[in-house]
PDB file of C-alpha atoms in Angstrom:
ATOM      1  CA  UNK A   1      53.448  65.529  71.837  1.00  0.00           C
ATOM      2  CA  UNK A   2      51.593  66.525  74.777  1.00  0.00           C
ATOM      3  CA  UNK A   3      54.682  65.341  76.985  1.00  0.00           C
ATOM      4  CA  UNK A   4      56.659  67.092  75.293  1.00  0.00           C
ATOM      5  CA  UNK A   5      55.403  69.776  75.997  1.00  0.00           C
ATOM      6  CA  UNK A   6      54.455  69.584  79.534  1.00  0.00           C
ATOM      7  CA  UNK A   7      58.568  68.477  79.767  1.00  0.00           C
ATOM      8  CA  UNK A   8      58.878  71.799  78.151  1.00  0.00           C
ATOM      9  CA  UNK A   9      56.923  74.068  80.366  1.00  0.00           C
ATOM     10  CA  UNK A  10      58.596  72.013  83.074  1.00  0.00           C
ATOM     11  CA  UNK A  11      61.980  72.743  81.910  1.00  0.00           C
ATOM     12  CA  UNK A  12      61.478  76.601  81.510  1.00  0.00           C
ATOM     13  CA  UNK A  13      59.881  76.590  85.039  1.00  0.00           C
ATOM     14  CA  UNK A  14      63.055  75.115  86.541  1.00  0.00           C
ATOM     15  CA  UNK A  15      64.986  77.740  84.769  1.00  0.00           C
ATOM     16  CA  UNK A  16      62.603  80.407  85.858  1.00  0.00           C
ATOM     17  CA  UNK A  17      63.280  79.354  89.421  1.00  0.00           C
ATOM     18  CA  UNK A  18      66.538  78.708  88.878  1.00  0.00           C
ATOM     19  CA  UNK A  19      67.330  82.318  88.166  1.00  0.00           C
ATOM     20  CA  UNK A  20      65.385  83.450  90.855  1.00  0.00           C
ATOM     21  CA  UNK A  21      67.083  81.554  93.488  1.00  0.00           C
ATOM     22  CA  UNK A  22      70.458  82.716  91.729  1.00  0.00           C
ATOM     23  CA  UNK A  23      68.779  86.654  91.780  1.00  0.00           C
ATOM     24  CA  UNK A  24      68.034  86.501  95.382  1.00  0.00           C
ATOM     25  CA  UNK A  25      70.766  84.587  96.884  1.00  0.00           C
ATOM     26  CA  UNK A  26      72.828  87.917  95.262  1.00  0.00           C
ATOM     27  CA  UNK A  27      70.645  90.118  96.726  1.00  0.00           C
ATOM     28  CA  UNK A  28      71.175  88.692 100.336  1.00  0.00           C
ATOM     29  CA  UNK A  29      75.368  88.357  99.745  1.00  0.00           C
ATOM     30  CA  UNK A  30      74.915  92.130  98.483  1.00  0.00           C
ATOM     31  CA  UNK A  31      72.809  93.244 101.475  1.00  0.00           C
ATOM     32  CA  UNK A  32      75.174  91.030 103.692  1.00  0.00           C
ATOM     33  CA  UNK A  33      78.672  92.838 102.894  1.00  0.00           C
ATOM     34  CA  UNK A  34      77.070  96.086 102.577  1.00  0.00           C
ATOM     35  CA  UNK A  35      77.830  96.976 106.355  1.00  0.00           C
ATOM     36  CA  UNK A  36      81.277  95.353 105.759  1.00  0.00           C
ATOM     37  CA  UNK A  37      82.097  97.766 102.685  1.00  0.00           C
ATOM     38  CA  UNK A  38      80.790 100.885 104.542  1.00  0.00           C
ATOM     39  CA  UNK A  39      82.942 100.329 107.386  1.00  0.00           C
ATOM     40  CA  UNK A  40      85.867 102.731 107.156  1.00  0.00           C
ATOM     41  CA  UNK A  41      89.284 102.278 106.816  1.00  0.00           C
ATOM     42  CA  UNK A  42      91.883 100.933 109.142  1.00  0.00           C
ATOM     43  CA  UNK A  43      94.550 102.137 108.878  1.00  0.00           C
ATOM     44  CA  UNK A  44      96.365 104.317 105.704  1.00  0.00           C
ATOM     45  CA  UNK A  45     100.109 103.540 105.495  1.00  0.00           C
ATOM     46  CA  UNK A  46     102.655 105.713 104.401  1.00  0.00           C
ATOM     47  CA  UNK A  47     105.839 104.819 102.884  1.00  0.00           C
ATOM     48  CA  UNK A  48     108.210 108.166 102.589  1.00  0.00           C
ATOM     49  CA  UNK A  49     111.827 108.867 102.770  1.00  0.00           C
ATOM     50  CA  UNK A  50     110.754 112.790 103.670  1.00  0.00           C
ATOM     51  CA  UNK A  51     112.156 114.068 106.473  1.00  0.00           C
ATOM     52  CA  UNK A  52     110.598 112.858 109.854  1.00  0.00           C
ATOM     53  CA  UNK A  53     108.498 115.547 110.902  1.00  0.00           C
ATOM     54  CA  UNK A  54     107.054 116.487 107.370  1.00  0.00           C
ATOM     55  CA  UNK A  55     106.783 112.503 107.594  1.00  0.00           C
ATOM     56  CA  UNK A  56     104.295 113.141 110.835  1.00  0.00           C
ATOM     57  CA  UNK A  57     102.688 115.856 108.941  1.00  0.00           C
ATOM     58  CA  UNK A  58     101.586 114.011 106.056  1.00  0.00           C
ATOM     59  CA  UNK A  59     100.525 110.841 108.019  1.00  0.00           C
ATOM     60  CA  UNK A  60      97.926 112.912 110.080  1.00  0.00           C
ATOM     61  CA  UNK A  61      96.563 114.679 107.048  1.00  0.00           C
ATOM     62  CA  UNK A  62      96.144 111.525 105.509  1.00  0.00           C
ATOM     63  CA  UNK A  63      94.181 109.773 108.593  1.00  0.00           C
ATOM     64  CA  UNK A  64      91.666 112.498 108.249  1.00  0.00           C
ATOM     65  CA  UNK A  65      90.506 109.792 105.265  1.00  0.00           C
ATOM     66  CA  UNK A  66      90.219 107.251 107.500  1.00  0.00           C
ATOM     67  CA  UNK A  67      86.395 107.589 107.527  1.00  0.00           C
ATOM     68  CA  UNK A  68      86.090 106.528 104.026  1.00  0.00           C
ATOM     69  CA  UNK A  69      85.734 103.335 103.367  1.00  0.00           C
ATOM     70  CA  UNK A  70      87.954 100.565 101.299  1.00  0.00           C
ATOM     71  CA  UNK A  71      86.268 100.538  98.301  1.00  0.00           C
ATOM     72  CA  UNK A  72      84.714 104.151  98.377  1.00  0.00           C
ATOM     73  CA  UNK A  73      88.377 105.858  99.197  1.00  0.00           C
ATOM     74  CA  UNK A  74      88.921 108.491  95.984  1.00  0.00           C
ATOM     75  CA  UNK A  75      92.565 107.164  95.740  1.00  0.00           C
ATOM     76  CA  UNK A  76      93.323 109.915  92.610  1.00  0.00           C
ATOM     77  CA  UNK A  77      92.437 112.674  95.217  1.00  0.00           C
ATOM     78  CA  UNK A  78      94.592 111.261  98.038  1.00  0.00           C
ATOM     79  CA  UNK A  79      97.341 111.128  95.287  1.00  0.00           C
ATOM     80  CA  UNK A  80      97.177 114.587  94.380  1.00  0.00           C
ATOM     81  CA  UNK A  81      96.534 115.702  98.257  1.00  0.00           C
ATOM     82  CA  UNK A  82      99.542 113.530  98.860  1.00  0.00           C
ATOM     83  CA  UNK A  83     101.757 115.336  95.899  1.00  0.00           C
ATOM     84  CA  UNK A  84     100.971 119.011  96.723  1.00  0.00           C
ATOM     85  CA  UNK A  85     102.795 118.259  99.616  1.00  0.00           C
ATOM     86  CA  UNK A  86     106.464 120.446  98.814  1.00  0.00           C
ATOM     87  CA  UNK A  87     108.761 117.496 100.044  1.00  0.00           C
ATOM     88  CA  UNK A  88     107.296 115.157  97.683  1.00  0.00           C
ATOM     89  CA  UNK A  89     107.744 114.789  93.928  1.00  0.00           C
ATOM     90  CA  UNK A  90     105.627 111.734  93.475  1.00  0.00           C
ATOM     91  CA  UNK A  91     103.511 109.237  94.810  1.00  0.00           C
ATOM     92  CA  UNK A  92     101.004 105.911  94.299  1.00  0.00           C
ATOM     93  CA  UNK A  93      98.097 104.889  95.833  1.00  0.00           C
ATOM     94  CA  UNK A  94      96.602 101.567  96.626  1.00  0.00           C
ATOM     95  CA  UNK A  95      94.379  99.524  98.442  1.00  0.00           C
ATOM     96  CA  UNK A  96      95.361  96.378 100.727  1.00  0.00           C
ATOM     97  CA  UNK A  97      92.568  93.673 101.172  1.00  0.00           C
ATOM     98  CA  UNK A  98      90.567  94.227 103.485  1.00  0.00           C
ATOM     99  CA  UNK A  99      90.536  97.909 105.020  1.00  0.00           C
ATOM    100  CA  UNK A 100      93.687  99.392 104.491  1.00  0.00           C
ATOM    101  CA  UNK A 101      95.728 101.948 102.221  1.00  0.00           C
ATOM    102  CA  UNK A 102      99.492 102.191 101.120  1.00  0.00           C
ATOM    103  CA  UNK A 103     100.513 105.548 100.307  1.00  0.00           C
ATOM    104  CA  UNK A 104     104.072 105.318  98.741  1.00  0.00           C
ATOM    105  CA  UNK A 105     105.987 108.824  98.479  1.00  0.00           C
ATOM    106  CA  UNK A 106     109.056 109.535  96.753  1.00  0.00           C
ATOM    107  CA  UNK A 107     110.993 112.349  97.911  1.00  0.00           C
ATOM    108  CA  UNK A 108     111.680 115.540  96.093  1.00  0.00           C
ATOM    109  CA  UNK A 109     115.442 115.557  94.151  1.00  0.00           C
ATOM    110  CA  UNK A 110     117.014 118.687  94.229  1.00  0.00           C
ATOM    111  CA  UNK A 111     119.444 119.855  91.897  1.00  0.00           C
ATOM    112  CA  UNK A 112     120.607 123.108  92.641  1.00  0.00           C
ATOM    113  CA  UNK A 113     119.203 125.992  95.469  1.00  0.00           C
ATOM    114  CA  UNK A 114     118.004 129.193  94.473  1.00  0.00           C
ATOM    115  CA  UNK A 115     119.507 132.587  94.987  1.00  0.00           C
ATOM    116  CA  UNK A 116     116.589 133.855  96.439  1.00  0.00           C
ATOM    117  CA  UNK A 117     115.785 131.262  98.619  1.00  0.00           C
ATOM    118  CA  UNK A 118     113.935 127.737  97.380  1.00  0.00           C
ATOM    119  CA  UNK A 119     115.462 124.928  95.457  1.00  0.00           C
ATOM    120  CA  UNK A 120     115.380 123.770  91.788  1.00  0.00           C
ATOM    121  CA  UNK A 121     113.997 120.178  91.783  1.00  0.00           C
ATOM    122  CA  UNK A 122     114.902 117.818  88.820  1.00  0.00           C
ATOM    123  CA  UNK A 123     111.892 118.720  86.641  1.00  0.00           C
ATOM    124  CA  UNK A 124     113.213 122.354  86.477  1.00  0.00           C
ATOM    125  CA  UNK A 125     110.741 123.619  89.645  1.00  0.00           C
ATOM    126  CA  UNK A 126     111.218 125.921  92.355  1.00  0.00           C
ATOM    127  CA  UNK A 127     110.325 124.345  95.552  1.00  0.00           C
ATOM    128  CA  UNK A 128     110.385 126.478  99.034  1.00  0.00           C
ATOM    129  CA  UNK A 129     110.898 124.066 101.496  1.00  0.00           C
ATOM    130  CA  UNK A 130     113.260 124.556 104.864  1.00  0.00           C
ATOM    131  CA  UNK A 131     117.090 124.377 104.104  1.00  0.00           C
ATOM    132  CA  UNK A 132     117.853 122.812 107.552  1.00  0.00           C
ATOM    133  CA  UNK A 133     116.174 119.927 106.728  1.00  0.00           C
ATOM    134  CA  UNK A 134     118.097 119.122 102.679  1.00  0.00           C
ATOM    135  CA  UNK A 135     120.854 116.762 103.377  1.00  0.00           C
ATOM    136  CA  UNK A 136     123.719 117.665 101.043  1.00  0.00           C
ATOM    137  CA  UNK A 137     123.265 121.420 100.909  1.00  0.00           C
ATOM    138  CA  UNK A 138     126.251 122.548 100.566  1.00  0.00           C
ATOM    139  CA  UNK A 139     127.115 120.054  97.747  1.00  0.00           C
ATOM    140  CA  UNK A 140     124.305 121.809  95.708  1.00  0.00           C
ATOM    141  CA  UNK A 141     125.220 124.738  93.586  1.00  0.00           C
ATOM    142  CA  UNK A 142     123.636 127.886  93.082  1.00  0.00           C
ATOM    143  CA  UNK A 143     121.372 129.244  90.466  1.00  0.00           C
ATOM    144  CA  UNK A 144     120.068 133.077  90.084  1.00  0.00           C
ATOM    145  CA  UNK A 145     118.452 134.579  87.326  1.00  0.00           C
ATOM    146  CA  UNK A 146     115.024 136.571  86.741  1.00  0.00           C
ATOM    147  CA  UNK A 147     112.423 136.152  88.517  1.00  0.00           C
ATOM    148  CA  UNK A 148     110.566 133.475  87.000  1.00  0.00           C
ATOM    149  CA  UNK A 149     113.442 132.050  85.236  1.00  0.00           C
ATOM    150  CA  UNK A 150     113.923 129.151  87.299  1.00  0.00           C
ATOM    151  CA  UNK A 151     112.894 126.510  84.741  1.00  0.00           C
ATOM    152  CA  UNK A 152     115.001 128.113  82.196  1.00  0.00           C
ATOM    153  CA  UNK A 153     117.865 128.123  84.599  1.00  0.00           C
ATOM    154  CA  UNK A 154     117.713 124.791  85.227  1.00  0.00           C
ATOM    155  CA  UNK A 155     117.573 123.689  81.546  1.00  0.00           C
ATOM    156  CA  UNK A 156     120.737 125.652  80.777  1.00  0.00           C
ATOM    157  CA  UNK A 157     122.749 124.455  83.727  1.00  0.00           C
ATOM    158  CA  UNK A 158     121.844 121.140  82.736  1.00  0.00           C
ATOM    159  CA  UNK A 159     123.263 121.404  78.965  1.00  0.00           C
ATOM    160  CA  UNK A 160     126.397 123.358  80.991  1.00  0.00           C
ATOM    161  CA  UNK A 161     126.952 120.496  83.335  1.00  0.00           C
ATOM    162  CA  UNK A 162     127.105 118.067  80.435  1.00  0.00           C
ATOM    163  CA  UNK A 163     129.602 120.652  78.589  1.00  0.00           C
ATOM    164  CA  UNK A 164     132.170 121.455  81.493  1.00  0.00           C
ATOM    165  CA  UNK A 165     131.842 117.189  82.917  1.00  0.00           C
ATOM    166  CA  UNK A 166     133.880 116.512  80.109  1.00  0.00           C
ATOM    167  CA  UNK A 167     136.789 118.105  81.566  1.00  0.00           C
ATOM    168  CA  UNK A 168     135.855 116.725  84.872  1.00  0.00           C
ATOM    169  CA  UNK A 169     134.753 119.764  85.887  1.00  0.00           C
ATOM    170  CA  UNK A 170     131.300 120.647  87.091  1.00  0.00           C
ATOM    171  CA  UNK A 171     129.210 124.157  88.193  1.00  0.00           C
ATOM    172  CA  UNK A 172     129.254 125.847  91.918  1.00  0.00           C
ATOM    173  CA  UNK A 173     126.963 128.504  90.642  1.00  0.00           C
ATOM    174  CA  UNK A 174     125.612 129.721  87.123  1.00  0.00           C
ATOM    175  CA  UNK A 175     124.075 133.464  87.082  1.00  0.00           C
ATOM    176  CA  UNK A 176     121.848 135.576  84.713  1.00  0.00           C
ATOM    177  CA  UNK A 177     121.674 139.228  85.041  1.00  0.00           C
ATOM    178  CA  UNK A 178     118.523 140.876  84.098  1.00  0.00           C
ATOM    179  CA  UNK A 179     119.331 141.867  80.566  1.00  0.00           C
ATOM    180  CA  UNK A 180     120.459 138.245  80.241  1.00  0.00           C
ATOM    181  CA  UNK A 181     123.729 137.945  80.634  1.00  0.00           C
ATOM    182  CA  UNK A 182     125.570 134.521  81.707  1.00  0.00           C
ATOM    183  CA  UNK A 183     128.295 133.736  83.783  1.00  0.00           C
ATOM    184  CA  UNK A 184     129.492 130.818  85.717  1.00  0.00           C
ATOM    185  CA  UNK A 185     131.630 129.859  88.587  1.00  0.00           C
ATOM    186  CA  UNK A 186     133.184 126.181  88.234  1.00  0.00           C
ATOM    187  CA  UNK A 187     133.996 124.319  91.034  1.00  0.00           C
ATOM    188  CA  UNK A 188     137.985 125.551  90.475  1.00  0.00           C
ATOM    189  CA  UNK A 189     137.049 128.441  91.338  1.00  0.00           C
ATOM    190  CA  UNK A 190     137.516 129.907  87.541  1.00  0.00           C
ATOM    191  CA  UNK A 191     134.458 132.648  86.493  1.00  0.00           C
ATOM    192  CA  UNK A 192     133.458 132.015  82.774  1.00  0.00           C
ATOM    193  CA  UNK A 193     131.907 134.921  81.592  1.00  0.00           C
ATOM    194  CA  UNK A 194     129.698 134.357  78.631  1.00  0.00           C
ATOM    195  CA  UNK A 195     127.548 137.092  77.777  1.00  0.00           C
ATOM    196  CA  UNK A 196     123.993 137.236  76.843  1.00  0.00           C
ATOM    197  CA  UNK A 197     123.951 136.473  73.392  1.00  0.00           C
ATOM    198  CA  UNK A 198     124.473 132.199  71.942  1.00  0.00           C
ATOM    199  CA  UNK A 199     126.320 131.269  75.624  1.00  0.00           C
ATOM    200  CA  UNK A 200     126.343 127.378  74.406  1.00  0.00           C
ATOM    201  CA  UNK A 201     128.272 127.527  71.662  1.00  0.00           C
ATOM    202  CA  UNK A 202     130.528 130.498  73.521  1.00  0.00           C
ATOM    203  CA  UNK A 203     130.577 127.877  76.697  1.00  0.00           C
ATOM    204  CA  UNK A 204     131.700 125.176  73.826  1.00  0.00           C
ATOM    205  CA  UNK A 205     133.891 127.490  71.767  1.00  0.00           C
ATOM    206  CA  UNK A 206     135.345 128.416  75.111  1.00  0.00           C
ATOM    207  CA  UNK A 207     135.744 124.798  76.923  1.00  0.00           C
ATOM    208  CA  UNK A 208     137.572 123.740  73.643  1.00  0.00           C
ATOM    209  CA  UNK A 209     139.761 126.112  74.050  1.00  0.00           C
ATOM    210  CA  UNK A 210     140.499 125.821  78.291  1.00  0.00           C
ATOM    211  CA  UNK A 211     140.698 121.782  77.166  1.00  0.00           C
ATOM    212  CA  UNK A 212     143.903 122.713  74.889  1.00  0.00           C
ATOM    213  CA  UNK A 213     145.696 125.069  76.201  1.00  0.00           C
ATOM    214  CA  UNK A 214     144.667 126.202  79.839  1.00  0.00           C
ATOM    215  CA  UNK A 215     144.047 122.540  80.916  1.00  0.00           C
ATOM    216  CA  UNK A 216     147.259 122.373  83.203  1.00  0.00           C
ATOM    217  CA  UNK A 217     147.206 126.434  84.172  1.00  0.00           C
ATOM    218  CA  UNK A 218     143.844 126.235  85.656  1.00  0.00           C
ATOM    219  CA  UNK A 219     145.065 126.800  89.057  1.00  0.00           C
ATOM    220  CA  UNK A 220     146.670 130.283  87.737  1.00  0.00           C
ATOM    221  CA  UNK A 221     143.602 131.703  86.105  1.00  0.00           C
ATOM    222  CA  UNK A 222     141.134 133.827  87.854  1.00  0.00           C
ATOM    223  CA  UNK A 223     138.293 134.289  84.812  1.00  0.00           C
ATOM    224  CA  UNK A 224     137.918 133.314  81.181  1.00  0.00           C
ATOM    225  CA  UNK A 225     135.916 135.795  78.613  1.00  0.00           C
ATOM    226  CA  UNK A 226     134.161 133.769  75.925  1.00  0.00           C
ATOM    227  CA  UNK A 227     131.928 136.894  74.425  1.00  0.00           C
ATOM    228  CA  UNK A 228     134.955 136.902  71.819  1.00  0.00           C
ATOM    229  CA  UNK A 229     133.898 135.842  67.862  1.00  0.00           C
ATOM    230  CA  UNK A 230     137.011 134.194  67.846  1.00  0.00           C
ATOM    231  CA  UNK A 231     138.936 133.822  71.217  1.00  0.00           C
ATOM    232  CA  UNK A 232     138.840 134.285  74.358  1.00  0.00           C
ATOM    233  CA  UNK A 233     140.940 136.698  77.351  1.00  0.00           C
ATOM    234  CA  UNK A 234     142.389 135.355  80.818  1.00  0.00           C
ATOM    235  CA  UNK A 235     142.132 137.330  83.445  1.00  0.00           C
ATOM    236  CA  UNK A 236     145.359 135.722  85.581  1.00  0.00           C
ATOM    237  CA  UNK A 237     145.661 135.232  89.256  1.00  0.00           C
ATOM    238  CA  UNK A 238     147.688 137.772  91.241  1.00  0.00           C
ATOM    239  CA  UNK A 239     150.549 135.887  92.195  1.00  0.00           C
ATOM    240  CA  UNK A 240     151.045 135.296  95.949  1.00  0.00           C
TER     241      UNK A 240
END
């Protein structure tokens, strides 16, 4: 019994010790990477199809975080910093073993420019950013409304795109007055005027119409009036 016992005692001293060796060999790894985990970043990397200077621009705001360190970098905060930017709609944020960041940025897609200067992204915002530096601008069309009407602009021109694309035909500019009234120019040069008052189902009511029996005259018409209950008037090209 007695060496039992004393095997006992024995075996909870070698656990005793065990763990201690075990608690203080962590301690000292801890204590040695400490100076390695402090040290500060690298380098940050960005990955952007923006144009080249805003490109530059964003790269040397984002080196002022080189001073934090790899695990210690608030990577939520550089994403948001990163996304306030105006050319960028989105980006991600992640660390690279041992001291470095990748900062991937996905350029803004615009859909349309703004009459009073700005563009219309594809989640419906206004966006001011220089014109000189949009490739495609003069592809985009316009939108003008309100002010403050930009999101609602952009919903509408989406549900008109779909409408008109079905003809193979698609918007150079849609416009709301300020009591709300709607009219568009397509990209044959034909005005639809549609009024203030349920312009979808006038634009459908109307593009039903144009499909079956203006179809192969649309180089003679100048403007179509939907903001009839039951037809619409042509307003004909002079002729040359």
């Amino acid at each position: 019994m007695a060496n039992k016992a004393q095997t006992a005692r024995w075996s909870w001293g070698a656990k005793l010790l065990l763990v201690l060796v075990l608690l203080t060999a962590g301690v000292l790894a801890w204590q040695s990477i400490q100076p390695w985990l402090q040290r500060p970043l690298h380098q940050i990397i960005l990955q952007t199809d923006i144009p080249a200077t805003e490109k530059i621009a964003l790269q040397v705001q984002l080196n002022g975080h080189l001073s934090d360190s790899f695990f210690r970098a608030n990577l939520q905060e550089i994403r948001e910093e990163v996304e306030s930017h105006s050319w960028v709609s989105d980006a991600k944020v992640s660390r690279v073993w041992p001291n470095r960041l990748m900062v991937e940025a996905s350029q803004q897609i615009f859909i349309a420019r703004w009459h009073d200067g700005g563009f219309i992204n594809h989640e419906g915002e206004l966006v001011l950013v220089s014109p000189s530096k949009v490739k495609g601008l003069d592809q985009l069309p316009i939108l003008a409304g309100p002010a403050g009407s930009a999101w609602a602009m952009s919903q509408l021109f989406r549900q008109m795109t779909w409408m008109v694309g079905r003809d193979d035909l698609s918007i150079d500019q849609l416009s709301m007055a300020g009591r709300g009234a709607v009219e568009l120019r397509l990209d044959n040069g034909i005005i639809l005027v549609l009024g203030r008052d349920e312009v979808l189902p006038r634009l459908r009511r109307l593009m039903k119409v144009y499909h079956s029996h203006f179809l192969t005259k649309a180089s003679t018409i100048k403007r179509i009036d939907g903001r009839y209950a039951h037809g619409v008037s042509v307003a004909w090209k002079e002729a040359s």
